[in-house]
Coordinates of N, CA and C in Angstrom, one line a residue:
X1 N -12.7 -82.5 39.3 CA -12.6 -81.4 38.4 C -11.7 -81.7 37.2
X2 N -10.8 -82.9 37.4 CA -9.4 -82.6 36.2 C -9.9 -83.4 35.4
X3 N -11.3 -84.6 35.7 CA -12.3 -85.3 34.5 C -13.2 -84.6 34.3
X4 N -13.7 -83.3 34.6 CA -14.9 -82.7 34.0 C -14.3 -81.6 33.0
X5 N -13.2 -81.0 33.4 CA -12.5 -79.7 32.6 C -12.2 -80.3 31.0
X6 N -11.8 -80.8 30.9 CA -11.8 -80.8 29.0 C -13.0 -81.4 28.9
X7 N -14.1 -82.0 29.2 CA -15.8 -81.9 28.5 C -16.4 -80.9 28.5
X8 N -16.2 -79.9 29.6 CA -16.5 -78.8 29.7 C -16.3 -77.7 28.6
X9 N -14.8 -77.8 28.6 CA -14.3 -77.0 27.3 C -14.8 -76.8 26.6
X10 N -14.6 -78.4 26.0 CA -15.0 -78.7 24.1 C -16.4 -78.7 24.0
X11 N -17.2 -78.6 25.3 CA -18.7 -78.4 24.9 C -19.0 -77.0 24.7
X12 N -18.1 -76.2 25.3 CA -18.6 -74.8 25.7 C -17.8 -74.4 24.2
X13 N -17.2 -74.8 24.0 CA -16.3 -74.3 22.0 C -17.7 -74.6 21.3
X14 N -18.1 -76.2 21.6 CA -19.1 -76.6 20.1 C -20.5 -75.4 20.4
X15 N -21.0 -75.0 22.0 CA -21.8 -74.3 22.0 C -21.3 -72.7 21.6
X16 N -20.9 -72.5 21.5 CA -20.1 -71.2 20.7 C -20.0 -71.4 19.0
X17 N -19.8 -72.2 18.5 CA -19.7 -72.5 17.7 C -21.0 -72.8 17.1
X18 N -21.8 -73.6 17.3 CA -23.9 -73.7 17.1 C -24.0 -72.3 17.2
X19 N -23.7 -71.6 18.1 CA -24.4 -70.2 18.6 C -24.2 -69.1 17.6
X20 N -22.9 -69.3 16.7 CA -22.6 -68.8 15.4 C -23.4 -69.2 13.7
X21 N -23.5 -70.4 14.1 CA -24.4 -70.9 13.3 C -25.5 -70.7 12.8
X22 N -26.1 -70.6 13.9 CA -27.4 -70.4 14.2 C -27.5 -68.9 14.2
X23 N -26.9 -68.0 14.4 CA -27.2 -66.5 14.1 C -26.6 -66.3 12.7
X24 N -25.8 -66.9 11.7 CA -25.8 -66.7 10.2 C -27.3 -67.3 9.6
X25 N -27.3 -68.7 10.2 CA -28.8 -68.4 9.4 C -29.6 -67.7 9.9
X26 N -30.0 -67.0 11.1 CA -31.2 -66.3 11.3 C -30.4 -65.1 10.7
X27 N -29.3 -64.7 10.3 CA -29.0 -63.5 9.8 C -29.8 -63.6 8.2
X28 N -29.3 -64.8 7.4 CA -30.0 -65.5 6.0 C -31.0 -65.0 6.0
X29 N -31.9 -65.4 7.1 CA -33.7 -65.7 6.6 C -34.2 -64.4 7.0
X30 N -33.7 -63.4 8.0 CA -33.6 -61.9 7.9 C -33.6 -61.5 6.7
X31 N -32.4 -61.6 5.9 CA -31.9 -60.9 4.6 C -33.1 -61.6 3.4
X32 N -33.4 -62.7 4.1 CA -34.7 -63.4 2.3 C -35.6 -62.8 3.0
X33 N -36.1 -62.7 4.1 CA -37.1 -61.8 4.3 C -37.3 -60.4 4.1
X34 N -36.6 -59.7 4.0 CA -36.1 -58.5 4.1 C -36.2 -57.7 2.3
X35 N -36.1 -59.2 1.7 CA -36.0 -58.4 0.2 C -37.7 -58.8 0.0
X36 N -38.3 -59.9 0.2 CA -39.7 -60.0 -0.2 C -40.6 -59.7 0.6
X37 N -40.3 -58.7 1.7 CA -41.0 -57.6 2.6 C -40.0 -56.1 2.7
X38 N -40.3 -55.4 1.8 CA -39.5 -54.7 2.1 C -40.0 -53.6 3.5
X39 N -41.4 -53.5 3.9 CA -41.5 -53.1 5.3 C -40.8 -53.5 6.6
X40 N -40.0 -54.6 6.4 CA -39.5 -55.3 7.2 C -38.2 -55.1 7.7
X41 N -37.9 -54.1 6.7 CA -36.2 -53.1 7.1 C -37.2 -51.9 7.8
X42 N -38.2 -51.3 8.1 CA -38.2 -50.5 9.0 C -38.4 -50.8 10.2
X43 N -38.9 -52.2 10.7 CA -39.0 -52.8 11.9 C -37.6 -53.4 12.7
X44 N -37.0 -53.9 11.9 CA -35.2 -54.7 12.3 C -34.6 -53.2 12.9
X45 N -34.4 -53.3 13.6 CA -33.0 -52.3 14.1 C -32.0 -52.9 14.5
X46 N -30.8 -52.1 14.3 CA -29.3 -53.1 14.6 C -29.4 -53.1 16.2
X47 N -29.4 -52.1 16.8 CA -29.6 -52.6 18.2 C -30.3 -54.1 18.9
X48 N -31.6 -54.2 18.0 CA -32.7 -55.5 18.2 C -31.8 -56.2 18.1
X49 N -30.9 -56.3 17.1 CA -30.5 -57.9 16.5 C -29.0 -58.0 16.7
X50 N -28.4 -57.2 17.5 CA -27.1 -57.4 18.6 C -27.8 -58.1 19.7
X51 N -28.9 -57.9 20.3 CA -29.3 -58.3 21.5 C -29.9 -59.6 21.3
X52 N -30.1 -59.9 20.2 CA -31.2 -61.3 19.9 C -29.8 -62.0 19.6
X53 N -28.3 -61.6 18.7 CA -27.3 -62.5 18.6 C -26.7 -62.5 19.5
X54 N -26.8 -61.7 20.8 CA -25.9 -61.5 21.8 C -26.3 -63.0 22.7
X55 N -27.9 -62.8 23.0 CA -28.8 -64.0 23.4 C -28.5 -64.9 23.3
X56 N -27.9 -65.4 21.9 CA -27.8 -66.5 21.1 C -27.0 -67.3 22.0
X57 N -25.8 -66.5 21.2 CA -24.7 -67.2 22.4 C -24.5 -67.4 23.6
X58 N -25.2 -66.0 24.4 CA -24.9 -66.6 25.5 C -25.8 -67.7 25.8
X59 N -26.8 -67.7 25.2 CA -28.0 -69.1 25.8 C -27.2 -70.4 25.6
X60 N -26.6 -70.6 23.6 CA -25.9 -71.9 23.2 C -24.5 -71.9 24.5
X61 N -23.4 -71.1 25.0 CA -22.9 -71.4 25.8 C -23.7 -72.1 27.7
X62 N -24.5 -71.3 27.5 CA -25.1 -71.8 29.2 C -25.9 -72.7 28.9
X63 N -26.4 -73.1 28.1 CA -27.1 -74.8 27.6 C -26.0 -75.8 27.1
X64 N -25.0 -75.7 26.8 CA -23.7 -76.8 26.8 C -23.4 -77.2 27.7
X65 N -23.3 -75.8 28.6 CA -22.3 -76.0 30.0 C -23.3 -76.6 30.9
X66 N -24.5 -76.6 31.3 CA -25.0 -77.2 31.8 C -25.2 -78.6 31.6
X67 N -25.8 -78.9 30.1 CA -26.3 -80.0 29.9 C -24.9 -81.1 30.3
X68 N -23.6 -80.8 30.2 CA -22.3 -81.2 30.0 C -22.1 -81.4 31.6
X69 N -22.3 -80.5 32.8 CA -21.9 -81.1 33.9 C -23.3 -82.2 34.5
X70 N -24.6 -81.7 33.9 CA -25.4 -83.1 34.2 C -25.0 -84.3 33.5
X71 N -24.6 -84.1 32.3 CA -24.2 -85.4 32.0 C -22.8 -86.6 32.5
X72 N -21.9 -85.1 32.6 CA -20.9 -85.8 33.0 C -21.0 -86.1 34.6
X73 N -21.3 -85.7 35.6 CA -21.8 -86.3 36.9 C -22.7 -87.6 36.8
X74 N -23.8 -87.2 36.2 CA -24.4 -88.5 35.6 C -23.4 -89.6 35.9
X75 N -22.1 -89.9 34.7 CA -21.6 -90.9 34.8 C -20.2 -90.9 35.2
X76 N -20.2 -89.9 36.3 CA -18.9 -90.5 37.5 C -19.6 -90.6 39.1
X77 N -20.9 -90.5 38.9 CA -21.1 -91.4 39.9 C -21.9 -92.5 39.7
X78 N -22.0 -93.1 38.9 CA -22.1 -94.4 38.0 C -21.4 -95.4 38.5
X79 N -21.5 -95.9 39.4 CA -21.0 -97.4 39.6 C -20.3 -98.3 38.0
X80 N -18.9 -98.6 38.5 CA -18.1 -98.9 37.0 C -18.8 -100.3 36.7
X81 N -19.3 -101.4 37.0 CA -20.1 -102.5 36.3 C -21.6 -102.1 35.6
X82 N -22.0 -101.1 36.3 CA -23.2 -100.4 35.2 C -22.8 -99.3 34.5
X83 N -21.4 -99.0 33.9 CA -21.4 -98.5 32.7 C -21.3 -99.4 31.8
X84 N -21.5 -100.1 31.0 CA -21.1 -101.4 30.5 C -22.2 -101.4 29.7
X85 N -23.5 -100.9 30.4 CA -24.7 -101.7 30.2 C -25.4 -100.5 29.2
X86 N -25.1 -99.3 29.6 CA -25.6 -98.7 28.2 C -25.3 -98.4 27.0

């Protein structure tokens, strides 16, 4: 546990962090869409798009955290002469 907890972390920050990202641009291309559709502000509701940024994040944190304990198991049970080799 005391070699998986700071990978864990710092993956679960960067996926928090992507997850912010990634909802300012989908906020962007909302707002350029929004001015050369203007029908397109009566379909968005703030409700919709709490729930689609809420998503975000929680997806980019639960796809870090996962990918991050397959990887890091991956290579602690890795025999130490075949780490070398990738």
């Amino acid at each position: 546990g005391f070699i998986r907890k700071p990978f864990i972390i710092r993956n679960i920050v960067d996926g928090i962090v992507a997850a912010l990202l990634a909802n300012v641009i989908i906020m962007g291309l909302l707002y350029y869409l929004s001015i050369q559709y203007a029908d397109l502000r009566v379909v968005l509701q703030a409700y919709d798009l709490i729930y689609v940024f809420a998503s975000v994040i929680v997806l980019g944190v639960a796809i870090t955290y996962v990918s991050t304990i397959f990887a890091v198991n991956y290579y602690l049970r890795m025999k130490s002469n075949h780490l070398y080799y990738i």
